[in-house]
Each structure stands twice: as structure tokens, then as C-alpha cells.
XYZ file of C-alpha atoms in Angstrom:
577
model
C -1.107 6.066 21.439
C -2.553 2.853 22.807
C -4.106 2.333 26.202
C -4.577 -0.815 28.223
C -7.982 -1.922 29.304
C -8.869 -4.588 31.837
C -11.804 -6.688 30.756
C -13.149 -10.116 31.326
C -13.628 -12.376 28.346
C -16.888 -11.539 26.619
C -18.967 -14.418 25.320
C -20.415 -12.798 22.218
C -22.889 -14.524 19.928
C -20.631 -15.935 17.225
C -22.788 -17.777 14.724
C -21.564 -20.128 12.062
C -21.280 -18.167 8.817
C -19.755 -18.233 5.378
C -18.886 -21.922 5.017
C -22.149 -23.460 3.861
C -20.689 -25.279 0.866
C -17.742 -26.557 2.907
C -20.151 -27.652 5.631
C -22.156 -29.741 3.187
C -18.934 -31.273 1.851
C -17.798 -32.305 5.336
C -21.214 -33.716 6.189
C -21.263 -35.751 2.970
C -17.809 -37.114 3.790
C -19.265 -38.625 6.966
C -22.269 -40.211 5.262
C -22.782 -43.446 3.390
C -19.656 -45.479 2.629
C -17.267 -42.527 2.796
C -14.310 -42.794 5.168
C -14.017 -39.165 6.279
C -12.003 -36.080 5.386
C -8.995 -33.980 6.411
C -9.634 -30.258 6.934
C -6.607 -27.948 6.854
C -6.071 -24.190 6.757
C -4.281 -21.324 8.487
C -4.600 -20.808 12.226
C -7.851 -19.201 13.265
C -9.653 -19.605 9.934
C -12.554 -21.533 11.490
C -11.570 -25.168 10.941
C -12.684 -26.367 14.367
C -15.882 -24.338 14.175
C -16.675 -25.906 10.803
C -16.234 -29.498 11.942
C -18.094 -28.842 15.191
C -21.059 -27.662 13.145
C -20.771 -30.689 10.860
C -21.000 -33.207 13.718
C -23.575 -31.302 15.752
C -26.167 -33.750 17.060
C -24.180 -36.849 16.058
C -22.478 -39.512 18.129
C -18.803 -38.698 17.643
C -15.728 -39.519 19.720
C -13.149 -36.724 19.993
C -9.395 -36.440 20.448
C -6.967 -33.551 20.146
C -3.257 -32.963 20.073
C -1.577 -30.480 22.417
C 1.941 -28.981 22.480
C 2.575 -30.266 26.005
C 1.861 -33.923 25.218
C 3.758 -34.402 21.949
C 6.297 -36.696 23.626
C 3.765 -38.898 25.447
C 2.637 -41.986 23.476
C -1.104 -42.044 22.716
C -1.594 -38.887 24.811
C -4.341 -37.582 22.525
C -6.347 -40.793 23.010
C -5.697 -41.314 26.737
C -9.402 -40.905 27.544
C -10.382 -43.538 24.970
C -7.701 -46.200 25.584
C -6.393 -48.277 28.502
C -3.388 -46.949 30.408
C -0.929 -49.235 28.662
C -1.639 -50.280 25.094
C 0.136 -51.275 21.900
C -0.608 -49.734 18.511
C -2.201 -52.977 17.332
C -4.550 -53.108 20.315
C -5.350 -49.386 20.060
C -6.444 -49.882 16.442
C -8.668 -52.808 17.416
C -10.269 -50.862 20.281
C -11.031 -47.753 18.223
C -12.174 -49.608 15.123
C -15.507 -49.969 16.857
C -15.951 -46.201 17.009
C -18.290 -45.074 14.251
C -16.985 -41.497 13.878
C -13.816 -39.970 15.312
C -12.847 -36.275 15.293
C -9.124 -35.587 15.691
C -8.502 -31.879 16.228
C -5.074 -30.171 16.076
C -3.623 -33.249 14.403
C -0.387 -31.356 13.684
C 0.291 -31.537 17.456
C -0.199 -35.297 17.807
C 2.485 -37.434 19.379
C 4.005 -39.998 17.015
C 2.055 -42.927 18.456
C -1.273 -41.102 18.162
C -0.426 -40.018 14.606
C 0.357 -43.627 13.685
C -2.927 -44.717 15.248
C -4.911 -42.234 13.141
C -3.100 -43.399 10.012
C -3.842 -47.055 10.717
C -7.506 -46.307 11.393
C -7.655 -44.652 7.963
C -5.989 -47.681 6.363
C -8.442 -50.128 7.919
C -11.375 -47.920 6.988
C -13.833 -49.045 9.650
C -13.906 -45.671 11.455
C -14.984 -42.460 9.776
C -12.258 -39.908 10.461
C -12.588 -36.159 10.644
C -9.032 -34.836 10.960
C -8.165 -31.153 11.478
C -4.648 -29.721 11.050
C -3.131 -26.241 10.736
C -1.197 -25.243 7.636
C 2.241 -23.688 7.950
C 3.316 -25.834 10.888
C 5.231 -29.153 11.016
C 2.894 -32.120 10.697
C 3.721 -35.724 11.694
C 4.446 -37.797 8.615
C 1.724 -40.282 9.497
C -0.803 -37.446 9.428
C 0.349 -35.824 6.177
C 0.220 -39.236 4.480
C -3.522 -39.257 5.070
C -3.880 -36.937 2.075
C -0.616 -37.391 0.220
C -1.257 -41.132 0.255
C -4.870 -40.502 -0.817
C -6.328 -42.307 2.167
C -8.666 -39.369 2.834
C -9.708 -36.369 0.750
C -8.363 -33.001 1.880
C -10.367 -29.793 2.203
C -8.148 -26.708 2.445
C -9.940 -23.726 3.947
C -9.056 -20.249 2.763
C -9.467 -17.238 5.073
C -13.101 -16.226 5.355
C -13.955 -13.823 2.489
C -14.428 -10.149 3.314
C -18.162 -10.301 2.664
C -18.664 -13.249 5.024
C -16.438 -11.696 7.689
C -18.644 -8.629 7.474
C -21.717 -10.759 8.160
C -19.984 -12.305 11.137
C -19.169 -8.875 12.544
C -22.746 -7.724 11.978
C -24.063 -10.776 13.813
C -21.721 -10.068 16.718
C -22.141 -6.309 17.063
C -24.734 -5.068 14.579
C -23.979 -3.064 11.409
C -20.511 -1.493 11.474
C -19.267 1.324 9.282
C -16.891 0.265 6.513
C -13.751 1.728 8.087
C -14.406 -0.037 11.397
C -14.986 -3.399 9.715
C -11.891 -2.916 7.566
C -9.789 -2.044 10.613
C -10.949 -5.111 12.541
C -10.187 -7.350 9.559
C -6.734 -5.793 9.182
C -5.892 -6.182 12.870
C -7.013 -9.824 13.000
C -5.435 -10.823 9.650
C -7.937 -13.600 9.020
C -7.698 -15.115 12.516
C -11.341 -15.440 13.567
C -10.405 -16.131 17.192
C -8.464 -12.881 17.340
C -11.282 -11.121 15.506
C -13.693 -12.241 18.199
C -11.359 -11.028 20.941
C -11.015 -7.645 19.252
C -14.739 -7.292 18.689
C -15.337 -8.067 22.350
C -12.792 -5.419 23.310
C -14.295 -2.631 21.183
C -17.975 -3.479 21.455
C -18.514 -1.012 24.283
C -16.621 1.693 22.383
C -18.849 1.725 19.297
C -20.682 4.993 18.616
C -23.640 5.645 16.261
C -22.913 7.010 12.790
C -25.341 9.890 12.154
C -27.881 9.265 9.427
C -27.270 5.496 9.313
C -27.979 2.375 11.337
C -24.231 1.723 11.610
C -21.826 2.178 14.500
C -18.155 3.103 14.341
C -15.011 2.605 16.379
C -12.351 5.285 16.369
C -9.464 5.588 18.777
C -6.634 3.460 20.224
C -6.729 -0.322 20.301
C -8.024 -1.520 23.709
C -5.580 -4.185 24.856
C -7.628 -6.614 26.858
C -5.989 -9.602 28.488
C -7.208 -11.880 25.694
C -5.753 -9.660 22.954
C -2.468 -9.094 24.786
C -1.955 -12.796 25.510
C -2.039 -13.579 21.800
C 0.654 -11.048 20.902
C 2.941 -10.249 23.865
C 4.612 -13.694 24.227
C 6.006 -13.476 20.687
C 7.569 -10.083 21.354
C 8.976 -11.145 24.707
C 11.558 -13.483 23.161
C 13.809 -10.660 21.890
C 17.112 -9.321 23.222
C 17.434 -5.668 24.371
C 18.877 -4.438 21.057
C 16.125 -6.185 19.076
C 13.481 -4.787 21.447
C 14.869 -1.278 20.983
C 14.583 -1.737 17.218
C 11.001 -2.982 17.529
C 10.099 -0.004 19.718
C 11.519 2.417 17.176
C 9.439 0.784 14.471
C 6.345 0.818 16.681
C 6.574 4.555 17.320
C 7.418 5.295 13.694
C 4.095 3.848 12.535
C 2.590 4.628 10.108
C 5.689 6.186 8.529
C 8.685 4.330 7.158
C 11.601 4.739 9.612
C 15.063 6.002 8.787
C 17.094 2.818 8.375
C 20.312 4.668 9.227
C 19.060 4.891 12.817
C 18.402 1.142 13.092
C 20.821 -1.696 13.782
C 21.209 -3.840 10.648
C 22.053 -7.007 12.576
C 18.976 -6.651 14.752
C 16.830 -6.074 11.660
C 18.142 -9.243 10.008
C 17.393 -11.296 13.119
C 13.923 -9.820 13.492
C 13.165 -10.512 9.834
C 14.279 -14.143 10.103
C 12.111 -14.529 13.224
C 9.092 -13.191 11.327
C 8.665 -10.095 13.526
C 9.278 -7.535 10.766
C 8.691 -7.389 7.026
C 10.623 -5.582 4.292
C 8.694 -4.594 1.166
C 9.927 -4.288 -2.415
C 10.868 -0.649 -1.835
C 12.973 -1.424 1.236
C 10.465 -0.085 3.758
C 10.551 -1.940 7.089
C 7.357 -2.571 9.038
C 6.235 -4.700 11.960
C 4.944 -8.057 10.743
C 1.609 -7.889 12.587
C -0.608 -4.794 12.959
C -1.081 -5.497 16.692
C 2.646 -5.517 17.465
C 2.733 -1.712 17.419
C -0.134 -1.181 19.910
C 1.309 -3.788 22.294
C 4.814 -2.306 22.134
C 3.587 1.262 22.585
C 1.437 0.258 25.546
C 4.468 -1.310 27.251
C 6.639 1.801 26.855
C 6.771 4.443 29.574
C 5.879 8.074 29.007
C 9.469 9.249 28.725
C 10.319 6.537 26.204
C 7.201 7.348 24.199
C 8.080 11.051 24.206
C 11.573 10.261 22.918
C 10.468 7.917 20.134
C 7.229 9.525 18.909
C 7.577 11.527 15.643
C 6.732 15.218 15.414
C 3.116 16.015 14.537
C 3.971 18.075 11.450
C 5.339 15.041 9.587
C 1.806 13.700 9.217
C 0.588 16.733 7.263
C 3.373 16.301 4.722
C 2.658 12.585 4.430
C -1.076 13.243 3.918
C -0.306 15.650 1.091
C 1.890 13.009 -0.563
C -0.821 10.339 -0.255
C -3.477 12.668 -1.656
C -1.254 13.528 -4.620
C -0.563 9.847 -5.279
C -4.297 9.011 -5.264
C -5.145 11.954 -7.519
C -2.436 10.890 -9.960
C -3.854 7.379 -10.078
C -7.336 8.719 -10.805
C -6.007 10.954 -13.564
C -4.283 7.928 -15.146
C -7.497 5.869 -14.929
C -5.796 3.393 -12.590
C -7.469 2.930 -9.206
C -5.774 -0.261 -8.107
C -5.188 -0.335 -4.364
C -2.276 1.773 -3.178
C -0.754 2.016 0.299
C -2.032 5.024 2.275
C -0.965 4.208 5.845
C -0.998 7.728 7.273
C -4.610 8.552 6.395
C -5.838 5.158 7.564
C -3.890 5.453 10.830
C -5.170 8.945 11.570
C -8.809 8.100 10.965
C -8.490 4.898 12.999
C -6.973 6.798 15.925
C -9.802 9.317 15.816
C -7.767 12.169 14.340
C -9.287 14.955 12.238
C -8.756 14.646 8.492
C -8.506 17.630 6.134
C -11.606 17.839 3.935
C -9.596 17.813 0.726
C -7.788 14.605 1.645
C -10.999 12.901 2.780
C -12.759 13.844 -0.475
C -9.963 12.324 -2.561
C -10.090 9.147 -0.469
C -13.869 8.995 -0.896
C -13.647 9.467 -4.661
C -10.915 6.857 -5.006
C -12.985 4.349 -3.019
C -16.121 5.143 -5.030
C -14.358 4.595 -8.345
C -13.161 1.235 -7.011
C -16.768 0.320 -6.224
C -16.248 0.482 -2.449
C -19.419 2.451 -1.773
C -19.726 2.092 1.985
C -16.070 2.958 2.412
C -16.468 5.997 0.162
C -19.339 7.234 2.305
C -17.314 6.662 5.481
C -14.344 8.687 4.191
C -16.642 11.539 3.169
C -18.217 11.568 6.645
C -14.766 11.742 8.219
C -13.986 14.835 6.170
C -17.298 16.430 7.160
C -16.595 15.662 10.806
C -13.568 17.939 10.673
C -14.937 20.429 8.121
C -18.783 20.300 8.141
C -19.054 22.736 5.257
C -16.703 20.983 2.836
C -18.576 20.837 -0.479
C -16.400 18.137 -2.059
C -16.970 15.746 0.850
C -20.711 16.456 0.780
C -20.849 15.717 -2.959
C -18.959 12.442 -2.509
C -21.223 11.383 0.354
C -24.329 12.125 -1.720
C -22.971 10.125 -4.671
C -21.982 7.104 -2.614
C -25.312 7.130 -0.764
C -27.264 7.386 -4.018
C -25.434 4.348 -5.392
C -26.636 2.283 -2.437
C -30.117 3.686 -1.849
C -31.713 5.009 -5.052
C -33.782 3.400 -7.771
C -32.309 1.656 -10.762
C -34.665 2.854 -13.475
C -33.314 5.264 -16.082
C -35.105 8.607 -15.694
C -36.527 9.442 -19.163
C -36.202 13.154 -18.401
C -32.524 12.926 -17.404
C -30.329 15.304 -19.446
C -27.502 12.902 -20.288
C -25.425 15.548 -22.006
C -25.413 17.643 -18.819
C -24.037 14.852 -16.613
C -21.076 15.900 -14.507
C -19.293 12.756 -15.607
C -20.137 11.838 -19.224
C -19.157 8.219 -18.538
C -22.347 7.950 -16.472
C -24.290 7.964 -19.740
C -22.483 4.798 -20.822
C -23.326 3.160 -17.533
C -26.946 4.274 -17.931
C -27.112 2.600 -21.328
C -26.976 5.659 -23.622
C -23.381 5.686 -24.909
C -24.187 7.371 -28.216
C -24.850 10.647 -26.362
C -21.309 11.020 -25.026
C -19.000 8.765 -27.011
C -17.138 11.753 -28.480
C -16.440 13.133 -24.981
C -14.615 10.059 -23.689
C -11.167 8.606 -24.132
C -9.204 5.439 -23.431
C -10.958 2.425 -21.954
C -14.111 4.470 -21.263
C -14.440 5.333 -24.960
C -13.911 1.668 -25.845
C -16.714 0.771 -23.432
C -19.044 3.271 -25.118
C -18.126 1.967 -28.572
C -18.665 -1.706 -27.662
C -22.014 -0.927 -26.063
C -23.123 1.148 -29.068
C -22.355 -1.796 -31.351
C -23.888 -4.322 -28.890
C -20.671 -6.354 -29.137
C -20.620 -8.908 -26.308
C -17.010 -10.126 -26.728
C -15.721 -6.546 -26.867
C -17.728 -5.656 -23.758
C -16.130 -8.616 -21.995
C -12.697 -7.414 -23.074
C -13.410 -3.890 -21.850
C -14.730 -5.275 -18.570
C -11.507 -7.223 -18.076
C -9.456 -4.073 -18.658
C -11.593 -2.087 -16.222
C -11.149 -4.814 -13.629
C -7.362 -4.815 -14.092
C -7.353 -1.042 -13.542
C -9.309 -1.432 -10.294
C -12.712 -0.152 -11.511
C -14.602 -3.133 -10.108
C -18.094 -1.614 -10.286
C -17.604 -0.366 -13.834
C -16.256 -3.792 -14.796
C -19.293 -5.489 -13.244
C -21.595 -3.205 -15.235
C -19.764 -3.894 -18.500
C -20.026 -7.653 -17.928
C -23.718 -7.243 -17.070
C -24.304 -5.305 -20.285
C -22.541 -8.087 -22.214
C -24.995 -10.674 -20.849
C -27.867 -9.173 -22.800
C -26.067 -8.959 -26.151
C -24.095 -12.227 -26.273
C -25.360 -14.656 -28.893
C -23.578 -17.608 -27.324
C -25.415 -18.763 -24.149
C -22.143 -20.024 -22.658
C -20.516 -16.623 -23.136
C -23.544 -14.968 -21.533
C -23.297 -17.268 -18.508
C -19.600 -16.459 -18.157
C -20.312 -12.718 -18.299
C -23.071 -13.085 -15.722
C -20.768 -15.016 -13.394
C -18.067 -12.347 -13.637
C -20.612 -9.547 -13.150
C -22.024 -11.170 -10.025
C -18.593 -11.900 -8.559
C -17.464 -8.303 -9.014
C -20.748 -6.744 -7.904
C -20.540 -8.671 -4.626
C -17.321 -6.791 -3.883
C -18.900 -3.369 -4.408
C -20.422 -2.944 -0.938
C -24.095 -2.711 -1.832
C -23.884 -0.725 -5.071
C -27.128 -0.937 -7.065
C -27.054 0.507 -10.561
C -29.220 0.234 -13.686
C -26.731 -2.010 -15.494
C -26.688 -4.446 -12.586
C -30.465 -4.570 -12.230
C -30.579 -7.168 -15.000
C -28.777 -9.686 -12.796
C -31.822 -10.593 -10.719
C -32.894 -14.192 -10.246
C -33.863 -14.940 -13.823
C -35.663 -18.091 -14.876
C -35.956 -20.427 -11.893
C -38.616 -22.953 -11.022
C -40.990 -21.977 -8.232
C -39.253 -24.384 -5.832
C -35.793 -23.125 -6.789
C -36.858 -19.523 -6.239
C -38.328 -20.462 -2.861
C -35.146 -22.193 -1.751
C -32.851 -19.483 -3.135
C -34.851 -16.805 -1.308
C -34.456 -18.653 2.005
C -30.771 -19.299 1.383
C -30.245 -15.635 0.531
C -31.869 -14.745 3.862
C -29.137 -16.711 5.647
C -30.831 -20.048 6.369
C -28.695 -23.170 6.213
C -29.624 -26.102 4.007
C -30.785 -28.008 7.069
C -32.996 -25.129 8.225
C -34.491 -24.793 4.752
C -35.156 -28.537 4.648
C -36.963 -28.409 7.986
C -39.055 -25.405 6.977
C -40.099 -26.866 3.605
C -40.323 -30.499 4.752
C -37.632 -31.622 2.319
C -34.469 -33.633 2.682
C -31.170 -31.763 3.041
C -29.962 -33.503 -0.111
C -32.961 -32.222 -2.089
C -32.324 -28.671 -0.904
C -28.682 -28.964 -1.937
C -29.611 -30.290 -5.388
C -32.036 -27.405 -5.973
C -29.400 -24.883 -4.935
C -26.761 -26.327 -7.244
C -29.236 -26.297 -10.118
C -30.001 -22.664 -9.305
C -26.275 -21.863 -9.327
C -26.032 -23.154 -12.876
C -29.022 -21.135 -14.100
C -27.932 -17.957 -12.352
C -24.297 -18.176 -13.279
C -23.415 -18.078 -9.575
C -20.321 -19.880 -8.386
C -21.340 -20.422 -4.773
C -23.908 -19.697 -2.080
C -22.354 -16.351 -1.267
C -23.741 -14.828 -4.473
C -27.350 -15.552 -3.560
C -28.027 -12.584 -1.239
C -26.799 -10.247 -3.968
C -28.800 -11.965 -6.702
C -31.973 -12.172 -4.660
C -32.513 -8.423 -4.506
C -33.336 -6.346 -7.534
C -30.761 -3.546 -7.585
C -32.181 -0.059 -7.323
C -29.747 2.779 -7.927
C -28.377 5.748 -9.792
C -24.818 5.711 -11.140
C -22.117 5.686 -8.500
């Protein structure tokens, strides 16, 4: 069920995060003889926040398109131009502006779009143009980049790691299942993510034994959240709304299509309100549609449409069997498990056996914090469950323990013989392994870098991200070709960053390496979250010098971007996961 909650808009601290390299690129585009840049990306990905940070403290004129003024000539520039003006005169008047930010350029009226294009052609005004992908754009605006008048920076959704930092800054450390749920509900829209975080902030509860807090229970539909979703659903006819309601109350199960109107489904699919997967399952297109629809239904309607409780137990058994089968086949690529995720999100009690399988599956994927969270959920319902306790201990050890190999450790007595390979002693267990794990042991025994890389690639394809990171890390030390070693290091770092804080002996060799004293100083500050400008001010350097040192450090470390620095800056300390 979903309940409604009245709340005023909360102004949470929402710092700039995760776009440091893009920020430097935008700032450089507004310096020297450069003429500006176009920034595009999906709605809510942080385009406006990025450019606002880039022009902070500068003298910059601003204009913005709006849906209501698309038919009014020069509406976006009304505050900068006389009441009646020709395009020629508008260009002359604004050519004296040093820097001009044009936000929501996809909503510009034709005259304003032409004005922006002409300003780019004349090149006297530095332009910072922001537009949303996936929406119609005036031709004069799109020709800014297709005609190569201005470079284009396309923003991708904020990576999971950076979104996690944003959530931590806004509400403190969150448990993995809470952070994952918020990311799923917002679908990369940072504005919606902020609204949701504001709605649940007062509902967070401490997670015992950690500094994290968790959110379980229905989605609180504040005015801000509802206003983003309800208008889209309100444009349906009664038959289509009935179909949507049936889908909403069927979540998280796939509905019986025989009970749904085919014509209504086709219309809803063309309108982007539902999605049909490769197996023919029909689901609502946005994860917030269901909560909004259920909240709008009365009690009698909800009673009629809600499924029986016993169907969830059967579905949980099927999901657990599917996950166990994947593990047995050494294939832990992500698989849909909507019932378990829905139950834990709603605050339901999970069977210990199911929770232990979920925890193990997550651990093998390298998702350590998520593995620990699933194990805790099982212990919440069954405090004495030994399998959940064992999984929690293993996930916690992977994040908290030391990375040195214990000389007294009995490798032959390890519960999982593959741990010996990961600890660097493959010869002890090579005859007890099979498949890709045996190939890993063989390549490590022979100190064969290329074969270790090949094994790492296979492990990654099978979903074993932590094991793949370790194999790449082991390859770094045995490669004879420095370029191959750098490639292995880069892959190891990229994969390790996705493993939610795992620290293992194999990864401990990926620390900072050989940097100059100044590079190490700058990398340490960058890893702590300081921007290039803040580092420059602290060390009395220019921003350009800081940037040059960082890029040189990237090359030496095999890091592809700034996001790898926090991971590289700590020396991993752990036992095998």
C-alpha cells in the first residue's frame, strides 16, 4: 500500500558532486578565446546545476526558454532587449554581453533560437547553452553543434557511486537497499531524487551495528512528488485508467493479460505509460506510477484489485530457485527479482533462506553493502538464522578487515577453495576447482598476465565483478609489457569501484603507486572531495596547475577519471569476500 503525506518542500543541502571533470571542461570553454559550449542530457541529470557551478562568481547574463512563451518572439530575452526589436538589432545589442547562459534552449521561441544561433556565428559573446535530450529542439539550436559552431558536452546520468555520495551529503550514510530504492524510484532524475529524499528523510531509522540509516515502508507522496507524476496519469480515458490500476495493484507480479484490454494496452504503450519486456510481461513505465495510482484508489477498489497474500510466497520460492541456479552455473549476472525487492522495500518480513540466497548472490557480484543489508533483513525476521549470520559476517569482513595474508591460515581448510586463489596461493587448491575458477588458478600459478586478463574478462562477463577486479589486479604485477599492466590496473580500479567498499589482499596492490610529492598531495585532497578550485586555494596554486597534476596522476595510476581517486587513495584492508 501507499499512503499520502502532506509536507512542505524541504530545502535540503544538495551539494555539487560527481561532475568535476565536466565542470573543468565547461569552465575552460568560457576562458581565453573559446566561444562557449552546449550542454545536453536527459531531464534532471544536473545540467543546470553544472552550468550554475561553472559560472559561479562571474558576470553572466541569463535567459531561459519556457513552454508558455514558445510562440512569443524573443520571449526568452525580453528582460535584455527593448520591447520591439528586429533580429539584426537584437544581435547588435547582445554582442556586447561577455557571457550569456541560455537555459532550457529546447523551449526557445523561434526568434530567440535564431538570435542564439546568430550570436554563435558572430562569436563575440561566449555562449553557454543548455538543452534536454529526447525532446524537440529548434533547428537553429541544434545547428549550434551539428554545424560545429560550438562543442557539445552530453551528460550521462550521474553514476551510482556519485549518486550515493549525493545521498550521503543530503541525509547521511544510507543502507544499500535504501540507496538502491531511491535511485530506482528517481530513474536518474536528480530533481525527483531530491524530492524523494526530502519526503523520506524523517522516516529513516538507524541500522543496528552500523552508522547507516534505512527506509522501509510505503512511498510517502508529498505534493512535490505527486506533482511530478500525477499529471501524466491524468490524461487517460476510463478504460485506460482501469488497466493502469490493475497493473498498479498487480505489482510486483506480472498480470494475467487475458484480464486486460488489448486496445487499452496498445494505447498506453504508445503513450509511454507501460512497457512490455522480451518475455511479454507488462509493467508500468515508471516505478512511481504504481504508488500514485494505489494512493488514488479507494479502499473498496484496492480490496478488489489487490492480489492474495499467498501468491508472494510462491513467487519468492521461484526467485530463490532462479538465483541458486545461477550461482550453481557460475553466472551471477543481474536477474529480475521484483517480489523480494518489493517486500523488503515495503517493510515486509523475508524468510531467512531467501534472504541468505540474496545476500550470497550480491556478495558474489561484489555488492558487499547490499549483501550485508539482505542478510540483516533475514535476521530481522529470523534472528537465529545461521546462513544469514554467516553471510553478514562474510560481507562485513570484506569491508572491514585487514588485507594481509595470515601466514597461519590453513588454506586447504577454507570453506571455499577459490579463496586460496584470491589470497595468492592457487597451487594449494588448483585440483579442487573447475571451469573459470580453475583457469584463474592455473594462470596465477604460471604468472601469465595475458591469461589472467582473459580470465578476468570472463569473470566480469559472468557478473563476478570483485573476482574480475582481483584477477586484473594480479595481472598488473606479472605483466612484462608496461602498457598491458596499465590496462589491467585501469580495469581493476574501474571494477573495484563498483564493489561497494570491498577491500581484499589482491586489491591492496592498487594503492597510489609512484607519484611525486605534489601529485600525492593533490590526489589526497581530491580523494577527500575537494574541488580543483578548493585545492588551488589551499595550496596556493592555479586551478590549471592543479588540473595538470591530476591528469598526470591519472596516467600514472591508470585511473580514467577523478571518481577513481577516493578508491585509490586508501590502502585496501580485507579478508576474502
